[in-house]
Amino acid sequence: MVTLAEVAQHAGVSASTVSYVLSGKRSISASTRERVEQSIQELGYHPNAGARALASSRSNIIALMVPLRTDMYVPVMMEIAIAVATTARTHGYDVLLLTGEEGPDAVRRVTGSGLADAMILMDVELDDERLPLLRATDQPSVLIGLPADTTGLTCVDLDFGATGALCAEHLALLGHRDIAVIGEAPAVYERHTGFAERTLDGLRARSRELGLRVLHRPCEGGYDAMALTLARILDERPGTTGFVVQNESAVEPLLALLRQKGRAVPEDVSVIAICPDQVATQASVRLTSVAIPAQDMGRQAVEHLIAKLEGRGKDEVVLIAPELTVRASTGPAPAAP
Amino acid sequence: MVTLAEVAQHAGVSASTVSYVLSGKRSISASTRERVEQSIQELGYHPNAGARALASSRSNIIALMVPLRTDMYVPVMMEIAIAVATTARTHGYDVLLLTGEEGPDAVRRVTGSGLADAMILMDVELDDERLPLLRATDQPSVLIGLPADTTGLTCVDLDFGATGALCAEHLALLGHRDIAVIGEAPAVYERHTGFAERTLDGLRARSRELGLRVLHRPCEGGYDAMALTLARILDERPGTTGFVVQNESAVEPLLALLRQKGRAVPEDVSVIAICPDQVATQASVRLTSVAIPAQDMGRQAVEHLIAKLEGRGKDEVVLIAPELTVRASTGPAPAAP
DNA sequence: ATAGTCTGTCGAAGCGCTTCGACAGGGCTT
DNA sequence: AAGCCCTGTCGAAGCGCTTCGACAGACTAT
C-alpha cells in the first residue's frame, strides 16, 4: 500500500504539500504540483479512506436506506438507488447501502460512528420512527417521500396530489364521467406511506370540481386479485369508462381482463397508469401514463444533500411536477348507450 | 461524539481495556466487562469507523458492484442487493454500493483506498475487464455470474445449463416436439454475459437427447417486439407447442398474444418462464417456471466472501441447482392434427 | 532602504482506535 | 519457600492523513 509519505519522498516535498496538492486547500506552485501528480501516477497512490476520515472527520460517504420489503415499485427503487450512486460519485461521494431492516438503529449507528456524512431515506412513512433522530442530529439528510410533518426536514418526491389531479383532468377532458382508481395493495395503505393517499386526495378533489364520480379500490397485484377487484367495480358502477392504475403489478392483468370481457382499450374504456415509462411502453397496450421520475428523484435528493453538506441549502420540500404522456390507452368516452 | 477514552474514564479503566471488551480479543473479567458495557450504554458510545479502519486496516465494509444498465432482471438485481446487504449485516459488515459505471477503476479505487475489505461483482461478462484486477489483488472477491475463465475466482450463480435442460425435460415429458426459446434482448447476447448462452446450450443438448426441435429467438421486451418474434416463430415452425421464455418483459406480451391468436395456455401451447417466483405467480396465467433464486445468490455470495475474509474458504464455483415449479401454464402436448 | 504583504512550503500535532509488550498479583507446582 | 504460569489490566506506539501555525523568500509600498 502506497502512502502519502512515500509520495512525498518520491516527489521530494513534505507530506503536507502532497496533501494540499490533493485537496487544493492551499496554493501550490505549478511545478511542485506537477511533480507531485507525477509521483502519484507513478506510484499508483490512493489515499487511505480510513485515515482520511479520521483526520478530516468526513467520510465522503452517503448512506442510502432502501426499503427491505419488495412488495412494490421495485424497479423504481432500483433506479433511484442507481441514480443516487452515480450522482453521488460525480460529487466525490460513495454510497453505503442500508436496508430498512435495522430501522432507527441504523440511523444511530451511522451518525454515531461517522460511517457516513449524510443520509438519504426512502420509503418514508407518514409518522416514521426515524424522523425524530434525523431532527436531533446535525447530520444532513434528505427524504425521498413525504412524511406527515416535514418541519426541519428536506424532502424530495413526485407531487402525487398533482398527479392524481392530472389523471382526473385528462379523463374528464375526454368526456369520462365514472372512473375507478385501482390502488396499491391494502398493506401499502396500512403502512401509511402517504403517496397513495395523496394521489387519491388530489384526484378526488379535482374530480369533484370536474364532476367526475370516483370509485377507489386497493388491489394486490396479480391476475386473480385484479379479476376480483374489477368484477366488483363493474358490478357497483357498470358505467365506469376510465381507470387510473397505481400499481405496477395490476396493470397487465387489468388489460388482459378488459380484453377478455370484450371491452376495448381505448375505444370502450380508457386506462391511465402511474408508473415508470418503461412499464408504460412495454405493456400490451402502450399506456397513457404519469411517469414516476425515479432518476430525477435520486439525482435531486443527492444534489440537495450535497448542498446541505456544503453549508448551502436549507430545509425544504421539493415536489416534482408530474407529466402525463398520452399514449394509446386513453381516448374519448364512448357515447352513453 | 463520545470516544473510547471517555468511556474508559467513565468506567475507570484504560482505553485498551475498553477496546478489548469490544473486540473480545483478550480475556476480561466479568466485573470490568459489565462496568464497561454499562458505560457504553450510558454514554451512547459508537466506535468511530474511520479510526477503527485506520488502526486495524479493516473497514468492515463489503463493496457491491451492480450493473448500471437496467435493461434486464431489475427486480432480481434489487433482491440480490438487498439479500447481500442484510446477510452482510448479520456478519457485522456494511455494504458499499458501486455502479458498473466506473468499471475497472472502481476496483482500483476500492482496493487501493481500503474503502472496502472485499467485493462482490454482479453482471459479470464472459471476459470481464475487472477480472485481471481481482486476480492481482489479495482482496477477496466473489462474482455473481460466471465468466469464461474462473481460475482463481469464486463464483456463485444459478446453474443455467441445468435450467435449460430442465425446461427441455419438462416439455419433452409432456409430449411436446417443437419448442421455441424466447431469449433476452440481442444486446444481452452481444454483451457476452454468458447466462443466456448457457441456458441455451443446456437446453439444446438435452433437447437433442430427447428428440426435441428447438428454435431460438432473442427478443427485446415489450408487446411489439414480442408480436414480431412470435409471428416469425409460428411462421417458421407452425407446429411449435412449447415456449421457454427467458425475458421477464416478454412474458406477459407473449401470453396476451397467444390468447389473441386463440391458442389456449396450457391446452394448445405450454409456456415455461425462467424468472423470479413473484413474476411467475403474478402473471395472467400462473406460470410453470424455473425460479431465479436471487436471495439465495446474494446470501451465498456473502457467506463465501466472509469465509474468505476469515481465511477459510477457497476459490470455487458454486452453481445453484435449478428448481422447476409446475403451475398452470404447461400441460400435455395437443394431439397432432 | 525599510517595513509590510503575499506565496509556497514545511514541521508537528492530533484525529480515535488497535495492538503489542510489560507486568502485577494470584494460584500452581515442586 | 521459591519458581512458574495464568489472567487481567495498562501504557505507549503507531495507523495515514489533515490542518494549523511558522517561516523563508520574493515582491510591493513607502
Coordinates of N, CA and C in Angstrom, one line a residue, chain A residues 135-294:
Chain A
R135 N -34.0 14.8 13.1 CA -34.1 16.1 13.5 C -33.1 16.4 14.6
A136 N -32.8 15.4 15.4 CA -32.0 15.6 16.6 C -30.5 15.8 16.2
T137 N -30.1 15.0 15.1 CA -28.7 15.1 14.7 C -28.4 16.3 13.8
D138 N -27.1 16.6 13.8 CA -26.8 17.7 12.9 C -26.3 17.2 11.5
Q139 N -26.4 15.9 11.4 CA -26.0 15.3 10.1 C -27.1 15.5 9.1
P140 N -26.7 16.1 7.9 CA -27.7 16.4 6.9 C -28.4 15.1 6.4
S141 N -29.7 15.3 6.0 CA -30.4 14.1 5.4 C -31.5 14.6 4.5
V142 N -31.8 13.7 3.6 CA -32.9 14.1 2.6 C -33.8 12.8 2.6
L143 N -35.1 13.1 2.6 CA -36.1 12.0 2.4 C -36.6 11.9 1.0
I144 N -36.7 10.7 0.5 CA -37.4 10.6 -0.8 C -38.8 10.0 -0.4
G145 N -39.8 10.9 -0.4 CA -41.1 10.6 0.1 C -41.5 11.8 1.0
L146 N -42.7 11.7 1.5 CA -43.2 12.9 2.3 C -43.9 12.4 3.6
P147 N -43.3 12.7 4.7 CA -43.9 12.3 5.9 C -45.0 13.3 6.3
A148 N -45.8 13.1 7.3 CA -46.9 14.0 7.7 C -46.3 15.3 8.1
D149 N -45.3 15.3 8.9 CA -44.7 16.6 9.4 C -43.3 16.8 8.8
T150 N -43.2 17.8 8.0 CA -41.9 18.0 7.3 C -41.0 19.1 7.9
T151 N -41.4 19.6 9.1 CA -40.6 20.7 9.6 C -39.2 20.2 10.0
G152 N -38.3 21.0 9.6 CA -36.9 20.7 9.8 C -36.3 19.5 8.9
L153 N -37.1 19.2 7.9 CA -36.6 18.1 7.0 C -36.6 18.6 5.6
T154 N -35.7 17.9 4.8 CA -35.7 18.2 3.4 C -36.3 16.9 2.7
C155 N -37.2 17.1 1.8 CA -37.9 16.0 1.2 C -38.0 16.2 -0.3
V156 N -37.8 15.1 -1.0 CA -38.0 15.1 -2.5 C -39.0 14.1 -2.8
D157 N -39.9 14.4 -3.7 CA -40.9 13.5 -4.1 C -41.7 13.9 -5.3
L158 N -42.3 13.0 -6.0 CA -43.2 13.4 -7.0 C -44.4 14.0 -6.4
D159 N -45.0 15.0 -7.0 CA -46.2 15.6 -6.5 C -47.4 14.7 -6.8
F160 N -47.6 13.8 -5.9 CA -48.6 12.8 -6.1 C -50.0 13.4 -6.1
G161 N -50.2 14.5 -5.4 CA -51.5 15.2 -5.4 C -51.8 15.7 -6.8
A162 N -50.8 16.4 -7.3 CA -51.0 16.9 -8.7 C -51.1 15.8 -9.7
T163 N -50.4 14.7 -9.4 CA -50.5 13.5 -10.3 C -52.0 13.0 -10.4
G164 N -52.6 12.9 -9.2 CA -54.0 12.5 -9.2 C -54.9 13.5 -9.9
A165 N -54.6 14.7 -9.7 CA -55.4 15.8 -10.3 C -55.3 15.7 -11.9
L166 N -54.1 15.5 -12.3 CA -53.7 15.4 -13.7 C -54.5 14.3 -14.4
C167 N -54.6 13.1 -13.7 CA -55.3 12.0 -14.2 C -56.8 12.3 -14.4
A168 N -57.3 12.9 -13.3 CA -58.7 13.3 -13.4 C -59.0 14.2 -14.5
E169 N -58.1 15.2 -14.7 CA -58.3 16.2 -15.7 C -58.4 15.6 -17.1
H170 N -57.4 14.7 -17.3 CA -57.2 14.1 -18.6 C -58.5 13.3 -18.9
L171 N -59.0 12.5 -18.0 CA -60.2 11.7 -18.2 C -61.4 12.6 -18.4
A172 N -61.5 13.6 -17.6 CA -62.7 14.5 -17.7 C -62.7 15.1 -19.0
L173 N -61.5 15.6 -19.5 CA -61.4 16.3 -20.8 C -61.9 15.4 -21.9
L174 N -61.7 14.1 -21.7 CA -62.1 13.1 -22.8 C -63.5 12.7 -22.7
G175 N -64.2 13.3 -21.7 CA -65.6 13.1 -21.5 C -66.1 12.0 -20.6
H176 N -65.1 11.4 -19.9 CA -65.5 10.3 -19.0 C -66.2 10.9 -17.8
R177 N -67.1 10.1 -17.2 CA -67.9 10.6 -16.1 C -67.7 9.7 -14.8
D178 N -67.5 8.4 -15.1 CA -67.4 7.5 -14.0 C -66.0 6.8 -14.1
I179 N -65.2 7.1 -13.1 CA -63.8 6.5 -13.2 C -63.5 5.7 -11.9
A180 N -62.6 4.7 -12.1 CA -62.2 3.9 -11.0 C -60.7 4.0 -10.8
V181 N -60.3 4.0 -9.5 CA -58.9 4.0 -9.2 C -58.5 2.7 -8.7
I182 N -57.6 2.0 -9.3 CA -57.0 0.8 -8.8 C -55.8 1.1 -8.1
G183 N -55.9 1.0 -6.8 CA -54.8 1.5 -5.9 C -53.8 0.4 -5.6
E184 N -52.8 0.8 -4.7 CA -51.8 -0.2 -4.2 C -52.5 -1.2 -3.3
A185 N -51.7 -2.2 -3.0 CA -52.1 -3.3 -2.1 C -52.6 -2.6 -0.8
P186 N -53.5 -3.2 -0.1 CA -54.0 -2.7 1.2 C -52.9 -2.5 2.1
A187 N -51.9 -3.4 2.1 CA -50.7 -3.3 3.0 C -50.0 -1.9 2.9
V188 N -50.0 -1.4 1.7 CA -49.3 -0.1 1.4 C -50.1 1.0 2.2
Y189 N -51.4 0.9 2.2 CA -52.2 1.9 2.8 C -52.1 1.8 4.3
E190 N -52.0 0.6 4.8 CA -51.9 0.3 6.2 C -50.6 0.8 6.8
R191 N -49.6 0.8 5.9 CA -48.3 1.2 6.3 C -48.2 2.8 6.4
H192 N -49.2 3.4 5.8 CA -49.2 4.9 5.9 C -48.0 5.5 5.2
T193 N -47.8 5.1 4.0 CA -46.6 5.7 3.2 C -47.0 7.0 2.6
G194 N -48.3 7.2 2.5 CA -48.7 8.6 2.1 C -48.9 8.8 0.7
F195 N -48.0 8.3 -0.1 CA -48.1 8.7 -1.6 C -49.4 8.2 -2.2
A196 N -49.8 7.1 -1.8 CA -51.1 6.5 -2.4 C -52.3 7.4 -2.0
E197 N -52.3 7.8 -0.7 CA -53.4 8.7 -0.2 C -53.3 10.0 -0.9
R198 N -52.1 10.6 -1.1 CA -52.0 11.9 -1.7 C -52.5 11.9 -3.1
T199 N -52.2 10.8 -3.8 CA -52.7 10.7 -5.2 C -54.2 10.7 -5.2
L200 N -54.8 9.9 -4.3 CA -56.2 9.8 -4.2 C -56.8 11.1 -3.9
D201 N -56.3 11.8 -2.9 CA -56.8 13.1 -2.5 C -56.8 14.1 -3.6
G202 N -55.7 14.1 -4.3 CA -55.6 15.1 -5.4 C -56.6 14.7 -6.5
L203 N -56.7 13.4 -6.7 CA -57.6 13.0 -7.8 C -59.1 13.3 -7.4
R204 N -59.4 13.0 -6.2 CA -60.8 13.2 -5.7 C -61.2 14.7 -5.7
A205 N -60.2 15.5 -5.3 CA -60.5 17.0 -5.2 C -60.8 17.5 -6.6
R206 N -59.9 17.2 -7.5 CA -60.1 17.7 -8.9 C -61.4 17.1 -9.5
S207 N -61.6 15.8 -9.2 CA -62.8 15.1 -9.8 C -64.1 15.8 -9.3
R208 N -64.1 16.3 -8.1 CA -65.3 17.0 -7.5 C -65.5 18.2 -8.4
E209 N -64.4 19.0 -8.6 CA -64.5 20.2 -9.4 C -65.0 19.9 -10.8
L210 N -64.6 18.8 -11.3 CA -64.9 18.5 -12.7 C -66.2 17.6 -12.9
G211 N -66.8 17.3 -11.8 CA -68.0 16.5 -11.9 C -67.8 15.0 -12.2
L212 N -66.6 14.5 -11.8 CA -66.4 13.0 -12.1 C -66.8 12.2 -10.8
R213 N -67.3 11.1 -11.1 CA -67.5 10.2 -10.0 C -66.4 9.2 -9.8
V214 N -65.9 9.1 -8.6 CA -64.7 8.2 -8.4 C -65.0 7.1 -7.5
L215 N -64.5 5.9 -7.9 CA -64.6 4.7 -7.1 C -63.1 4.3 -6.8
H216 N -62.8 4.1 -5.6 CA -61.4 3.7 -5.3 C -61.3 2.3 -4.7
R217 N -60.5 1.5 -5.3 CA -60.3 0.1 -4.7 C -58.8 -0.2 -4.7
P218 N -58.3 -0.5 -3.5 CA -57.0 -1.0 -3.3 C -56.9 -2.4 -4.0
C219 N -55.7 -2.8 -4.4 CA -55.7 -4.1 -5.1 C -54.3 -4.7 -5.0
E220 N -54.2 -5.9 -4.5 CA -53.0 -6.7 -4.5 C -52.7 -6.8 -6.0
G221 N -51.4 -7.0 -6.4 CA -51.2 -7.2 -7.8 C -51.7 -8.6 -8.2
G222 N -51.4 -8.9 -9.4 CA -51.7 -10.3 -9.9 C -53.0 -10.4 -10.6
Y223 N -53.2 -11.5 -11.3 CA -54.4 -11.7 -12.1 C -55.6 -11.9 -11.3
D224 N -55.5 -12.8 -10.3 CA -56.7 -13.2 -9.6 C -57.3 -12.0 -8.8
A225 N -56.4 -11.3 -8.0 CA -56.8 -10.2 -7.2 C -57.5 -9.1 -8.1
M226 N -56.8 -8.9 -9.3 CA -57.4 -7.9 -10.2 C -58.7 -8.3 -10.7
A227 N -58.9 -9.6 -11.0 CA -60.1 -10.1 -11.5 C -61.3 -9.8 -10.6
L228 N -61.0 -10.1 -9.3 CA -62.0 -9.9 -8.2 C -62.3 -8.4 -8.1
T229 N -61.3 -7.6 -8.1 CA -61.5 -6.2 -7.9 C -62.2 -5.6 -9.1
L230 N -61.9 -6.0 -10.3 CA -62.6 -5.5 -11.5 C -64.0 -5.9 -11.5
A231 N -64.3 -7.1 -11.1 CA -65.7 -7.6 -11.1 C -66.5 -6.7 -10.2
R232 N -65.9 -6.4 -9.0 CA -66.7 -5.6 -8.0 C -66.9 -4.2 -8.5
I233 N -65.9 -3.7 -9.2 CA -66.1 -2.3 -9.7 C -67.2 -2.3 -10.7
L234 N -67.1 -3.2 -11.6 CA -68.1 -3.2 -12.7 C -69.5 -3.5 -12.2
D235 N -69.5 -4.3 -11.2 CA -70.8 -4.6 -10.5 C -71.4 -3.3 -9.9
E236 N -70.6 -2.6 -9.2 CA -71.1 -1.5 -8.5 C -71.3 -0.3 -9.4
R237 N -70.4 -0.1 -10.3 CA -70.6 1.0 -11.3 C -70.4 0.5 -12.7
P238 N -71.4 0.0 -13.3 CA -71.3 -0.6 -14.6 C -70.9 0.4 -15.7
G239 N -71.2 1.7 -15.4 CA -70.9 2.7 -16.4 C -69.4 3.2 -16.3
T240 N -68.6 2.6 -15.5 CA -67.2 3.1 -15.4 C -66.5 3.0 -16.8
T241 N -65.9 4.1 -17.2 CA -65.2 4.0 -18.5 C -63.8 4.5 -18.4
G242 N -63.4 4.9 -17.2 CA -62.0 5.3 -17.0 C -61.3 4.6 -15.9
F243 N -60.1 4.2 -16.0 CA -59.3 3.6 -15.0 C -58.0 4.3 -14.7
V244 N -57.7 4.5 -13.5 CA -56.4 5.0 -13.1 C -55.7 4.0 -12.3
V245 N -54.6 3.5 -12.7 CA -53.9 2.4 -12.0 C -52.6 2.8 -11.4
Q246 N -52.6 2.6 -10.0 CA -51.4 3.0 -9.3 C -50.8 1.8 -8.7
N247 N -50.4 0.8 -9.5 CA -49.9 -0.5 -9.0 C -49.4 -1.3 -10.2
E248 N -48.1 -1.2 -10.3 CA -47.5 -1.8 -11.5 C -48.0 -3.2 -11.8
S249 N -48.1 -4.0 -10.7 CA -48.4 -5.4 -11.0 C -49.9 -5.7 -11.2
A250 N -50.7 -4.6 -11.3 CA -52.1 -4.8 -11.6 C -52.4 -4.3 -13.1
V251 N -51.4 -3.7 -13.7 CA -51.6 -3.1 -15.0 C -51.9 -4.2 -16.0
E252 N -51.0 -5.1 -16.2 CA -51.2 -6.1 -17.2 C -52.4 -7.0 -17.0
P253 N -52.6 -7.4 -15.8 CA -53.8 -8.2 -15.5 C -55.1 -7.4 -15.9
L254 N -55.1 -6.1 -15.6 CA -56.3 -5.3 -15.9 C -56.5 -5.3 -17.4
L255 N -55.5 -5.1 -18.2 CA -55.6 -5.0 -19.6 C -56.1 -6.3 -20.2
A256 N -55.5 -7.4 -19.6 CA -55.9 -8.8 -20.1 C -57.4 -9.0 -19.8
L257 N -57.8 -8.6 -18.6 CA -59.2 -8.8 -18.2 C -60.2 -8.0 -19.0
L258 N -59.8 -6.8 -19.3 CA -60.7 -5.9 -20.1 C -60.9 -6.5 -21.5
R259 N -59.8 -7.0 -22.0 CA -59.8 -7.6 -23.3 C -60.7 -8.8 -23.3
Q260 N -60.6 -9.6 -22.3 CA -61.3 -10.8 -22.1 C -62.8 -10.5 -22.0
K261 N -63.1 -9.4 -21.4 CA -64.5 -9.0 -21.2 C -65.1 -8.3 -22.4
G262 N -64.2 -8.2 -23.4 CA -64.7 -7.5 -24.7 C -64.8 -6.0 -24.6
R263 N -64.1 -5.5 -23.6 CA -64.1 -4.0 -23.5 C -62.8 -3.5 -24.2
A264 N -62.9 -2.9 -25.2 CA -61.7 -2.4 -26.0 C -61.0 -1.2 -25.3
V265 N -59.7 -1.2 -25.3 CA -59.0 0.0 -24.9 C -58.3 0.6 -26.1
P266 N -58.5 1.8 -26.4 CA -59.2 2.8 -25.6 C -60.6 3.1 -26.1
E267 N -61.1 2.3 -27.0 CA -62.5 2.7 -27.6 C -63.6 2.6 -26.5
D268 N -63.6 1.6 -25.7 CA -64.7 1.5 -24.7 C -64.3 2.0 -23.3
V269 N -63.0 1.7 -22.9 CA -62.5 2.2 -21.6 C -61.1 2.8 -21.8
S270 N -60.9 3.8 -21.0 CA -59.5 4.4 -21.0 C -58.8 4.0 -19.8
V271 N -57.5 3.8 -19.9 CA -56.6 3.4 -18.8 C -55.4 4.4 -18.6
I272 N -55.3 5.0 -17.5 CA -54.0 5.7 -17.2 C -53.2 5.0 -16.1
A273 N -52.0 4.9 -16.3 CA -51.1 4.2 -15.3 C -50.2 5.2 -14.7
I274 N -50.0 5.1 -13.4 CA -49.0 5.9 -12.7 C -47.8 4.9 -12.5
C275 N -46.8 5.0 -13.3 CA -45.7 4.0 -13.4 C -44.5 4.5 -14.1
P276 N -43.4 3.9 -14.0 CA -42.2 4.3 -14.8 C -42.5 4.2 -16.3
D277 N -41.9 5.0 -17.1 CA -42.1 5.0 -18.5 C -41.9 3.6 -19.1
Q278 N -40.9 2.9 -18.6 CA -40.6 1.6 -19.2 C -41.7 0.7 -19.1
V279 N -42.4 0.7 -18.0 CA -43.6 -0.2 -17.9 C -44.7 0.2 -18.8
A280 N -44.9 1.6 -19.0 CA -45.9 2.1 -19.8 C -45.7 1.7 -21.3
T281 N -44.5 1.7 -21.7 CA -44.2 1.5 -23.1 C -44.1 0.0 -23.4
Q282 N -43.9 -0.8 -22.4 CA -43.7 -2.2 -22.7 C -45.0 -3.0 -22.4
A283 N -46.0 -2.4 -22.0 CA -47.3 -3.1 -21.7 C -47.9 -3.5 -23.0
S284 N -48.9 -4.4 -22.9 CA -49.6 -4.9 -24.1 C -50.3 -3.8 -24.9
V285 N -50.7 -2.8 -24.2 CA -51.2 -1.6 -24.9 C -50.2 -0.5 -24.4
R286 N -49.8 0.4 -25.4 CA -48.9 1.5 -25.0 C -49.7 2.4 -24.1
L287 N -49.3 2.6 -22.9 CA -50.2 3.2 -21.9 C -50.0 4.7 -21.7
T288 N -51.1 5.4 -21.7 CA -51.1 6.8 -21.3 C -50.7 6.7 -19.8
S289 N -49.7 7.5 -19.4 CA -49.2 7.4 -18.1 C -48.7 8.7 -17.5
V290 N -48.6 8.7 -16.2 CA -47.9 9.7 -15.5 C -46.6 9.0 -15.0
A291 N -45.5 9.5 -15.5 CA -44.2 8.8 -15.1 C -43.8 9.0 -13.7
I292 N -43.2 8.0 -13.1 CA -42.5 8.2 -11.8 C -41.1 8.5 -12.1
P293 N -40.6 9.7 -11.9 CA -39.3 10.2 -12.3 C -38.2 9.7 -11.3
A294 N -38.0 8.4 -11.4 CA -37.0 7.8 -10.4 C -35.7 8.4 -10.5

